[in-house]
């Protein structure tokens, strides 16, 4: 389970109502392709930023009622019109992807949270709008869940991100626990690293739990979808604790036994 590449996006879920699947696929195609522009291939930073700016221009065209020649944006425009979706979450995603091109370190948790606000939270916001349940309270809880999922993805992928020359653990946290980046390079899972990881795990769990009442307020399928997402994220955190934060040698992945536990816990929510 991860937020990267929107693997938790319910594109083909059996829990997703059939009438919403085309809309979710259109949003997913936009988010996934823009994410790939920022992360994949061997394009230069300037080329990536130019391509993402072209996406922004397509949203501007959409806002003024223009018709795009690009099939991806024509489909997205149809979805936006049909479901009266706000464009702000889509713009936030693009701003986060642009940041990915240029930013590889985060000074403090506030700056990382701001990135999560734009890279992850828009997915939850758009889903609530699709289900016509985007109340202020629901949006706040969805933001907490999505940001928590993004953090969980960061913590389980520390070693992978290091290969991409990125460190999402805030620099202030590294200093607080006496950890330096050479330890990440060396895969040094010493006591300081374990204490740092436990701190980050607790932070993500607290954030997730702060939004965990949201499924109870959502009808039918989306409520069940969200229960599974929440419990899956929490289970990953348990896996991180079990390996004592040693993400250098063990990347937590959910097995069938984990899904039995997740289903049981989701049923009890």
PDB file of C-alpha atoms in Angstrom:
ATOM      1  CA  UNK A   1       0.000   0.000   0.000  1.00  0.00           C
ATOM      2  CA  UNK A   2       1.430   3.330  -0.995  1.00  0.00           C
ATOM      3  CA  UNK A   3       0.530   6.786  -2.133  1.00  0.00           C
ATOM      4  CA  UNK A   4       3.327   6.989  -4.664  1.00  0.00           C
ATOM      5  CA  UNK A   5       1.928   6.534  -8.188  1.00  0.00           C
ATOM      6  CA  UNK A   6      -1.523   6.574  -6.577  1.00  0.00           C
ATOM      7  CA  UNK A   7      -1.472   2.847  -5.895  1.00  0.00           C
ATOM      8  CA  UNK A   8      -4.159   3.410  -3.277  1.00  0.00           C
ATOM      9  CA  UNK A   9      -6.369   5.205  -5.800  1.00  0.00           C
ATOM     10  CA  UNK A  10      -9.524   3.039  -6.185  1.00  0.00           C
ATOM     11  CA  UNK A  11      -9.464   2.938  -9.975  1.00  0.00           C
ATOM     12  CA  UNK A  12     -10.906  -0.509 -10.520  1.00  0.00           C
ATOM     13  CA  UNK A  13     -12.091  -1.388  -7.055  1.00  0.00           C
ATOM     14  CA  UNK A  14     -15.157  -3.594  -6.870  1.00  0.00           C
ATOM     15  CA  UNK A  15     -16.297  -1.255  -4.116  1.00  0.00           C
ATOM     16  CA  UNK A  16     -16.410   1.694  -6.509  1.00  0.00           C
ATOM     17  CA  UNK A  17     -19.887   2.325  -7.987  1.00  0.00           C
ATOM     18  CA  UNK A  18     -19.949   1.731 -11.730  1.00  0.00           C
ATOM     19  CA  UNK A  19     -21.231   5.218 -12.510  1.00  0.00           C
ATOM     20  CA  UNK A  20     -18.165   6.781 -10.870  1.00  0.00           C
ATOM     21  CA  UNK A  21     -15.509   4.573 -12.468  1.00  0.00           C
ATOM     22  CA  UNK A  22     -15.045   6.669 -15.633  1.00  0.00           C
ATOM     23  CA  UNK A  23     -14.597   9.801 -13.506  1.00  0.00           C
ATOM     24  CA  UNK A  24     -12.080   8.151 -11.197  1.00  0.00           C
ATOM     25  CA  UNK A  25     -10.156   6.765 -14.159  1.00  0.00           C
ATOM     26  CA  UNK A  26      -9.989  10.230 -15.740  1.00  0.00           C
ATOM     27  CA  UNK A  27      -8.652  11.775 -12.530  1.00  0.00           C
ATOM     28  CA  UNK A  28      -6.217   8.894 -12.049  1.00  0.00           C
ATOM     29  CA  UNK A  29      -4.903   9.241 -15.622  1.00  0.00           C
ATOM     30  CA  UNK A  30      -4.230  12.921 -15.016  1.00  0.00           C
ATOM     31  CA  UNK A  31      -2.503  12.358 -11.667  1.00  0.00           C
ATOM     32  CA  UNK A  32      -0.512   9.326 -12.754  1.00  0.00           C
ATOM     33  CA  UNK A  33       0.745  10.856 -15.992  1.00  0.00           C
ATOM     34  CA  UNK A  34       1.742  14.108 -14.274  1.00  0.00           C
ATOM     35  CA  UNK A  35       3.527  12.154 -11.543  1.00  0.00           C
ATOM     36  CA  UNK A  36       5.421  10.209 -14.193  1.00  0.00           C
ATOM     37  CA  UNK A  37       6.475  13.458 -15.864  1.00  0.00           C
ATOM     38  CA  UNK A  38       8.026  14.554 -12.577  1.00  0.00           C
ATOM     39  CA  UNK A  39       9.647  11.221 -11.679  1.00  0.00           C
ATOM     40  CA  UNK A  40      10.176   8.872 -14.597  1.00  0.00           C
ATOM     41  CA  UNK A  41      12.462   8.783 -17.612  1.00  0.00           C
ATOM     42  CA  UNK A  42      15.611  10.771 -18.287  1.00  0.00           C
ATOM     43  CA  UNK A  43      14.197  14.223 -19.088  1.00  0.00           C
ATOM     44  CA  UNK A  44      15.970  17.264 -17.704  1.00  0.00           C
ATOM     45  CA  UNK A  45      14.479  19.315 -14.904  1.00  0.00           C
ATOM     46  CA  UNK A  46      13.655  22.076 -17.379  1.00  0.00           C
ATOM     47  CA  UNK A  47      11.840  19.640 -19.658  1.00  0.00           C
ATOM     48  CA  UNK A  48       9.838  18.207 -16.767  1.00  0.00           C
ATOM     49  CA  UNK A  49       8.795  21.645 -15.557  1.00  0.00           C
ATOM     50  CA  UNK A  50       7.807  22.680 -19.081  1.00  0.00           C
ATOM     51  CA  UNK A  51       5.636  19.588 -19.477  1.00  0.00           C
ATOM     52  CA  UNK A  52       3.924  20.215 -16.138  1.00  0.00           C
ATOM     53  CA  UNK A  53       3.368  23.851 -17.104  1.00  0.00           C
ATOM     54  CA  UNK A  54       1.617  22.575 -20.225  1.00  0.00           C
ATOM     55  CA  UNK A  55      -0.693  20.602 -17.920  1.00  0.00           C
ATOM     56  CA  UNK A  56      -1.435  23.803 -16.003  1.00  0.00           C
ATOM     57  CA  UNK A  57      -2.302  25.519 -19.259  1.00  0.00           C
ATOM     58  CA  UNK A  58      -4.732  22.733 -20.056  1.00  0.00           C
ATOM     59  CA  UNK A  59      -6.455  23.349 -16.715  1.00  0.00           C
ATOM     60  CA  UNK A  60      -6.631  27.057 -17.557  1.00  0.00           C
ATOM     61  CA  UNK A  61      -8.250  26.171 -20.874  1.00  0.00           C
ATOM     62  CA  UNK A  62     -10.695  23.923 -19.053  1.00  0.00           C
ATOM     63  CA  UNK A  63     -11.588  26.701 -16.617  1.00  0.00           C
ATOM     64  CA  UNK A  64     -12.504  29.062 -19.451  1.00  0.00           C
ATOM     65  CA  UNK A  65     -14.649  26.449 -21.190  1.00  0.00           C
ATOM     66  CA  UNK A  66     -12.194  25.748 -23.974  1.00  0.00           C
ATOM     67  CA  UNK A  67     -11.973  22.368 -25.698  1.00  0.00           C
ATOM     68  CA  UNK A  68      -8.703  20.462 -25.508  1.00  0.00           C
ATOM     69  CA  UNK A  69      -7.261  18.467 -28.386  1.00  0.00           C
ATOM     70  CA  UNK A  70      -5.698  16.081 -25.880  1.00  0.00           C
ATOM     71  CA  UNK A  71      -7.839  13.021 -25.120  1.00  0.00           C
ATOM     72  CA  UNK A  72      -6.670  12.907 -21.509  1.00  0.00           C
ATOM     73  CA  UNK A  73      -7.801  16.462 -20.835  1.00  0.00           C
ATOM     74  CA  UNK A  74     -10.983  16.136 -22.877  1.00  0.00           C
ATOM     75  CA  UNK A  75     -11.962  13.226 -20.641  1.00  0.00           C
ATOM     76  CA  UNK A  76     -10.949  15.110 -17.512  1.00  0.00           C
ATOM     77  CA  UNK A  77     -12.944  18.167 -18.593  1.00  0.00           C
ATOM     78  CA  UNK A  78     -16.026  16.014 -19.083  1.00  0.00           C
ATOM     79  CA  UNK A  79     -15.567  14.613 -15.586  1.00  0.00           C
ATOM     80  CA  UNK A  80     -15.088  18.062 -14.058  1.00  0.00           C
ATOM     81  CA  UNK A  81     -18.226  19.390 -15.742  1.00  0.00           C
ATOM     82  CA  UNK A  82     -20.385  16.353 -15.026  1.00  0.00           C
ATOM     83  CA  UNK A  83     -19.523  16.183 -11.343  1.00  0.00           C
ATOM     84  CA  UNK A  84     -18.927  19.891 -10.743  1.00  0.00           C
ATOM     85  CA  UNK A  85     -15.441  19.227  -9.441  1.00  0.00           C
ATOM     86  CA  UNK A  86     -13.202  22.067  -8.229  1.00  0.00           C
ATOM     87  CA  UNK A  87      -9.995  22.630 -10.155  1.00  0.00           C
ATOM     88  CA  UNK A  88      -7.992  23.661  -7.078  1.00  0.00           C
ATOM     89  CA  UNK A  89      -7.086  20.057  -6.082  1.00  0.00           C
ATOM     90  CA  UNK A  90      -5.833  19.371  -9.612  1.00  0.00           C
ATOM     91  CA  UNK A  91      -3.713  22.523  -9.516  1.00  0.00           C
ATOM     92  CA  UNK A  92      -2.364  21.510  -6.115  1.00  0.00           C
ATOM     93  CA  UNK A  93      -1.247  18.167  -7.518  1.00  0.00           C
ATOM     94  CA  UNK A  94       0.663  19.886 -10.305  1.00  0.00           C
ATOM     95  CA  UNK A  95       2.358  22.252  -7.864  1.00  0.00           C
ATOM     96  CA  UNK A  96       3.498  19.243  -5.802  1.00  0.00           C
ATOM     97  CA  UNK A  97       4.825  17.466  -8.883  1.00  0.00           C
ATOM     98  CA  UNK A  98       6.761  20.580  -9.854  1.00  0.00           C
ATOM     99  CA  UNK A  99       8.198  20.658  -6.358  1.00  0.00           C
ATOM    100  CA  UNK A 100       9.328  17.042  -6.788  1.00  0.00           C
ATOM    101  CA  UNK A 101      11.493  18.142  -9.702  1.00  0.00           C
ATOM    102  CA  UNK A 102      13.388  20.714  -7.666  1.00  0.00           C
ATOM    103  CA  UNK A 103      13.143  19.760  -3.977  1.00  0.00           C
ATOM    104  CA  UNK A 104      14.961  16.758  -2.523  1.00  0.00           C
ATOM    105  CA  UNK A 105      15.113  17.725   1.180  1.00  0.00           C
ATOM    106  CA  UNK A 106      12.642  19.137   3.723  1.00  0.00           C
ATOM    107  CA  UNK A 107      13.836  21.397   6.506  1.00  0.00           C
ATOM    108  CA  UNK A 108      11.038  20.649   8.952  1.00  0.00           C
ATOM    109  CA  UNK A 109       7.754  18.821   9.327  1.00  0.00           C
ATOM    110  CA  UNK A 110       5.759  21.937   8.436  1.00  0.00           C
ATOM    111  CA  UNK A 111       7.310  22.043   4.960  1.00  0.00           C
ATOM    112  CA  UNK A 112       6.789  18.307   4.500  1.00  0.00           C
ATOM    113  CA  UNK A 113       3.156  18.655   5.609  1.00  0.00           C
ATOM    114  CA  UNK A 114       2.640  21.394   3.058  1.00  0.00           C
ATOM    115  CA  UNK A 115       3.949  19.061   0.374  1.00  0.00           C
ATOM    116  CA  UNK A 116       1.552  16.315   1.562  1.00  0.00           C
ATOM    117  CA  UNK A 117      -1.279  18.848   1.465  1.00  0.00           C
ATOM    118  CA  UNK A 118      -0.708  19.249  -2.249  1.00  0.00           C
ATOM    119  CA  UNK A 119       0.613  15.817  -3.270  1.00  0.00           C
ATOM    120  CA  UNK A 120      -1.834  13.551  -1.419  1.00  0.00           C
ATOM    121  CA  UNK A 121      -4.792  15.434   0.029  1.00  0.00           C
ATOM    122  CA  UNK A 122      -6.303  16.395  -3.362  1.00  0.00           C
ATOM    123  CA  UNK A 123      -7.088  12.718  -4.033  1.00  0.00           C
ATOM    124  CA  UNK A 124      -9.321  12.493  -0.979  1.00  0.00           C
ATOM    125  CA  UNK A 125     -10.890  15.860  -1.692  1.00  0.00           C
ATOM    126  CA  UNK A 126     -11.821  14.884  -5.226  1.00  0.00           C
ATOM    127  CA  UNK A 127     -13.280  11.571  -4.090  1.00  0.00           C
ATOM    128  CA  UNK A 128     -15.487  13.351  -1.549  1.00  0.00           C
ATOM    129  CA  UNK A 129     -16.691  15.732  -4.247  1.00  0.00           C
ATOM    130  CA  UNK A 130     -17.504  12.791  -6.515  1.00  0.00           C
ATOM    131  CA  UNK A 131     -19.600  11.270  -3.735  1.00  0.00           C
ATOM    132  CA  UNK A 132     -21.129  14.688  -2.939  1.00  0.00           C
ATOM    133  CA  UNK A 133     -19.973  14.418   0.668  1.00  0.00           C
ATOM    134  CA  UNK A 134     -17.384  17.224   0.735  1.00  0.00           C
ATOM    135  CA  UNK A 135     -18.417  18.838   4.026  1.00  0.00           C
ATOM    136  CA  UNK A 136     -15.796  20.817   5.996  1.00  0.00           C
ATOM    137  CA  UNK A 137     -15.493  18.069   8.613  1.00  0.00           C
ATOM    138  CA  UNK A 138     -15.199  15.318   6.002  1.00  0.00           C
ATOM    139  CA  UNK A 139     -12.556  17.278   4.115  1.00  0.00           C
ATOM    140  CA  UNK A 140     -10.506  17.787   7.276  1.00  0.00           C
ATOM    141  CA  UNK A 141     -10.586  14.080   8.096  1.00  0.00           C
ATOM    142  CA  UNK A 142      -9.828  13.066   4.508  1.00  0.00           C
ATOM    143  CA  UNK A 143      -6.827  15.403   4.510  1.00  0.00           C
ATOM    144  CA  UNK A 144      -5.526  13.746   7.684  1.00  0.00           C
ATOM    145  CA  UNK A 145      -5.915  10.266   6.193  1.00  0.00           C
ATOM    146  CA  UNK A 146      -4.286  11.179   2.884  1.00  0.00           C
ATOM    147  CA  UNK A 147      -1.366  12.966   4.517  1.00  0.00           C
ATOM    148  CA  UNK A 148      -0.861   9.993   6.837  1.00  0.00           C
ATOM    149  CA  UNK A 149      -0.802   7.641   3.853  1.00  0.00           C
ATOM    150  CA  UNK A 150       1.781   9.844   2.175  1.00  0.00           C
ATOM    151  CA  UNK A 151       3.961   9.794   5.296  1.00  0.00           C
ATOM    152  CA  UNK A 152       3.650   6.001   5.563  1.00  0.00           C
ATOM    153  CA  UNK A 153       4.790   5.725   1.969  1.00  0.00           C
ATOM    154  CA  UNK A 154       7.785   7.934   2.717  1.00  0.00           C
ATOM    155  CA  UNK A 155       8.815   5.892   5.751  1.00  0.00           C
ATOM    156  CA  UNK A 156       8.607   2.520   4.005  1.00  0.00           C
ATOM    157  CA  UNK A 157      10.436   3.837   0.931  1.00  0.00           C
ATOM    158  CA  UNK A 158      13.344   5.648   2.589  1.00  0.00           C
ATOM    159  CA  UNK A 159      15.916   3.353   0.985  1.00  0.00           C
ATOM    160  CA  UNK A 160      14.262   3.580  -2.442  1.00  0.00           C
ATOM    161  CA  UNK A 161      14.046   7.366  -2.273  1.00  0.00           C
ATOM    162  CA  UNK A 162      17.709   7.546  -1.279  1.00  0.00           C
ATOM    163  CA  UNK A 163      18.571   5.938  -4.619  1.00  0.00           C
ATOM    164  CA  UNK A 164      16.677   8.828  -6.231  1.00  0.00           C
ATOM    165  CA  UNK A 165      18.738  11.271  -4.125  1.00  0.00           C
ATOM    166  CA  UNK A 166      15.686  12.236  -2.071  1.00  0.00           C
ATOM    167  CA  UNK A 167      15.240  12.341   1.691  1.00  0.00           C
ATOM    168  CA  UNK A 168      11.731  13.002   2.948  1.00  0.00           C
ATOM    169  CA  UNK A 169      12.543  12.604   6.646  1.00  0.00           C
ATOM    170  CA  UNK A 170      12.668  16.227   7.859  1.00  0.00           C
ATOM    171  CA  UNK A 171      16.176  17.501   8.480  1.00  0.00           C
ATOM    172  CA  UNK A 172      15.151  18.767  11.919  1.00  0.00           C
ATOM    173  CA  UNK A 173      14.169  15.202  12.883  1.00  0.00           C
ATOM    174  CA  UNK A 174      17.480  13.782  11.694  1.00  0.00           C
ATOM    175  CA  UNK A 175      19.325  16.271  13.892  1.00  0.00           C
ATOM    176  CA  UNK A 176      17.007  15.688  16.864  1.00  0.00           C
ATOM    177  CA  UNK A 177      17.808  11.963  16.901  1.00  0.00           C
ATOM    178  CA  UNK A 178      21.478  12.273  16.028  1.00  0.00           C
ATOM    179  CA  UNK A 179      21.121  10.721  12.580  1.00  0.00           C
ATOM    180  CA  UNK A 180      22.932  11.864   9.444  1.00  0.00           C
ATOM    181  CA  UNK A 181      22.388  11.022   5.800  1.00  0.00           C
ATOM    182  CA  UNK A 182      25.460   8.813   5.718  1.00  0.00           C
ATOM    183  CA  UNK A 183      23.536   6.376   7.919  1.00  0.00           C
ATOM    184  CA  UNK A 184      20.868   6.170   5.233  1.00  0.00           C
ATOM    185  CA  UNK A 185      23.534   5.568   2.601  1.00  0.00           C
ATOM    186  CA  UNK A 186      25.115   2.865   4.781  1.00  0.00           C
ATOM    187  CA  UNK A 187      21.815   1.312   5.850  1.00  0.00           C
ATOM    188  CA  UNK A 188      22.822   1.766   9.495  1.00  0.00           C
ATOM    189  CA  UNK A 189      19.879   0.671  11.618  1.00  0.00           C
ATOM    190  CA  UNK A 190      21.395   1.666  14.963  1.00  0.00           C
ATOM    191  CA  UNK A 191      19.543   2.754  18.107  1.00  0.00           C
ATOM    192  CA  UNK A 192      19.331   6.375  16.988  1.00  0.00           C
ATOM    193  CA  UNK A 193      17.769   5.369  13.693  1.00  0.00           C
ATOM    194  CA  UNK A 194      15.290   3.081  15.412  1.00  0.00           C
ATOM    195  CA  UNK A 195      14.252   5.901  17.762  1.00  0.00           C
ATOM    196  CA  UNK A 196      13.809   8.246  14.797  1.00  0.00           C
ATOM    197  CA  UNK A 197      11.669   5.724  12.935  1.00  0.00           C
ATOM    198  CA  UNK A 198       9.487   5.084  15.977  1.00  0.00           C
ATOM    199  CA  UNK A 199       8.926   8.824  16.246  1.00  0.00           C
ATOM    200  CA  UNK A 200       7.883   9.056  12.582  1.00  0.00           C
ATOM    201  CA  UNK A 201       5.696   5.945  12.846  1.00  0.00           C
ATOM    202  CA  UNK A 202       3.877   7.388  15.859  1.00  0.00           C
ATOM    203  CA  UNK A 203       3.428  10.702  14.066  1.00  0.00           C
ATOM    204  CA  UNK A 204       1.824   9.012  11.038  1.00  0.00           C
ATOM    205  CA  UNK A 205      -0.372   6.782  13.211  1.00  0.00           C
ATOM    206  CA  UNK A 206      -1.649   9.738  15.251  1.00  0.00           C
ATOM    207  CA  UNK A 207      -2.496  11.627  12.078  1.00  0.00           C
ATOM    208  CA  UNK A 208      -4.297   8.627  10.580  1.00  0.00           C
ATOM    209  CA  UNK A 209      -6.304   8.021  13.726  1.00  0.00           C
ATOM    210  CA  UNK A 210      -7.334  11.669  13.845  1.00  0.00           C
ATOM    211  CA  UNK A 211      -9.319  11.157  10.628  1.00  0.00           C
ATOM    212  CA  UNK A 212     -10.474   7.593  11.270  1.00  0.00           C
ATOM    213  CA  UNK A 213     -14.088   8.509  12.078  1.00  0.00           C
ATOM    214  CA  UNK A 214     -14.647   9.604   8.467  1.00  0.00           C
ATOM    215  CA  UNK A 215     -15.782   6.170   7.151  1.00  0.00           C
ATOM    216  CA  UNK A 216     -18.605   6.119   9.690  1.00  0.00           C
ATOM    217  CA  UNK A 217     -20.069   9.239   8.092  1.00  0.00           C
ATOM    218  CA  UNK A 218     -19.765   8.041   4.505  1.00  0.00           C
ATOM    219  CA  UNK A 219     -22.401   5.872   2.851  1.00  0.00           C
ATOM    220  CA  UNK A 220     -22.009   2.345   1.551  1.00  0.00           C
ATOM    221  CA  UNK A 221     -19.083   1.477  -0.641  1.00  0.00           C
ATOM    222  CA  UNK A 222     -16.889   4.515  -0.097  1.00  0.00           C
ATOM    223  CA  UNK A 223     -17.092   3.931   3.640  1.00  0.00           C
ATOM    224  CA  UNK A 224     -15.860   0.365   3.223  1.00  0.00           C
ATOM    225  CA  UNK A 225     -13.171   1.399   0.752  1.00  0.00           C
ATOM    226  CA  UNK A 226     -11.877   3.930   3.256  1.00  0.00           C
ATOM    227  CA  UNK A 227     -11.966   1.483   6.148  1.00  0.00           C
ATOM    228  CA  UNK A 228      -9.667  -0.830   4.203  1.00  0.00           C
ATOM    229  CA  UNK A 229      -7.336   2.017   3.244  1.00  0.00           C
ATOM    230  CA  UNK A 230      -7.049   3.196   6.854  1.00  0.00           C
ATOM    231  CA  UNK A 231      -6.473  -0.272   8.259  1.00  0.00           C
ATOM    232  CA  UNK A 232      -3.983  -1.070   5.503  1.00  0.00           C
ATOM    233  CA  UNK A 233      -1.967   2.014   6.350  1.00  0.00           C
ATOM    234  CA  UNK A 234      -2.021   1.224  10.056  1.00  0.00           C
ATOM    235  CA  UNK A 235      -0.937  -2.339   9.328  1.00  0.00           C
ATOM    236  CA  UNK A 236       2.081  -1.084   7.377  1.00  0.00           C
ATOM    237  CA  UNK A 237       3.060   0.958  10.426  1.00  0.00           C
ATOM    238  CA  UNK A 238       2.872  -2.188  12.551  1.00  0.00           C
ATOM    239  CA  UNK A 239       5.119  -3.940  10.041  1.00  0.00           C
ATOM    240  CA  UNK A 240       7.612  -1.070  10.290  1.00  0.00           C
ATOM    241  CA  UNK A 241       7.625  -1.454  14.062  1.00  0.00           C
ATOM    242  CA  UNK A 242       8.125  -5.210  13.789  1.00  0.00           C
ATOM    243  CA  UNK A 243      11.300  -4.740  11.743  1.00  0.00           C
ATOM    244  CA  UNK A 244      12.412  -1.975  14.140  1.00  0.00           C
ATOM    245  CA  UNK A 245      12.553   0.567  11.350  1.00  0.00           C
ATOM    246  CA  UNK A 246      15.060  -1.394   9.276  1.00  0.00           C
ATOM    247  CA  UNK A 247      13.718  -0.277   5.903  1.00  0.00           C
ATOM    248  CA  UNK A 248      17.167  -0.798   4.425  1.00  0.00           C
ATOM    249  CA  UNK A 249      16.809  -4.587   4.425  1.00  0.00           C
ATOM    250  CA  UNK A 250      13.048  -5.055   4.652  1.00  0.00           C
ATOM    251  CA  UNK A 251      10.444  -3.047   2.752  1.00  0.00           C
ATOM    252  CA  UNK A 252       7.094  -3.833   4.402  1.00  0.00           C
ATOM    253  CA  UNK A 253       4.591  -5.417   2.044  1.00  0.00           C
ATOM    254  CA  UNK A 254       1.162  -6.697   2.969  1.00  0.00           C
ATOM    255  CA  UNK A 255       0.709 -10.483   2.697  1.00  0.00           C
ATOM    256  CA  UNK A 256      -2.529 -12.487   2.739  1.00  0.00           C
ATOM    257  CA  UNK A 257      -2.333 -12.860   6.519  1.00  0.00           C
ATOM    258  CA  UNK A 258      -2.179  -9.091   6.841  1.00  0.00           C
ATOM    259  CA  UNK A 259      -5.279  -8.711   4.686  1.00  0.00           C
ATOM    260  CA  UNK A 260      -7.192 -11.091   6.933  1.00  0.00           C
ATOM    261  CA  UNK A 261      -6.317  -8.832   9.861  1.00  0.00           C
ATOM    262  CA  UNK A 262      -7.165  -5.702   7.861  1.00  0.00           C
ATOM    263  CA  UNK A 263     -10.580  -7.050   6.860  1.00  0.00           C
ATOM    264  CA  UNK A 264     -11.383  -8.041  10.432  1.00  0.00           C
ATOM    265  CA  UNK A 265     -10.379  -4.648  11.769  1.00  0.00           C
ATOM    266  CA  UNK A 266     -12.270  -2.828   9.031  1.00  0.00           C
ATOM    267  CA  UNK A 267     -15.406  -4.774   9.949  1.00  0.00           C
ATOM    268  CA  UNK A 268     -15.054  -3.669  13.564  1.00  0.00           C
ATOM    269  CA  UNK A 269     -14.676   0.038  12.749  1.00  0.00           C
TER     270      UNK A 269
END
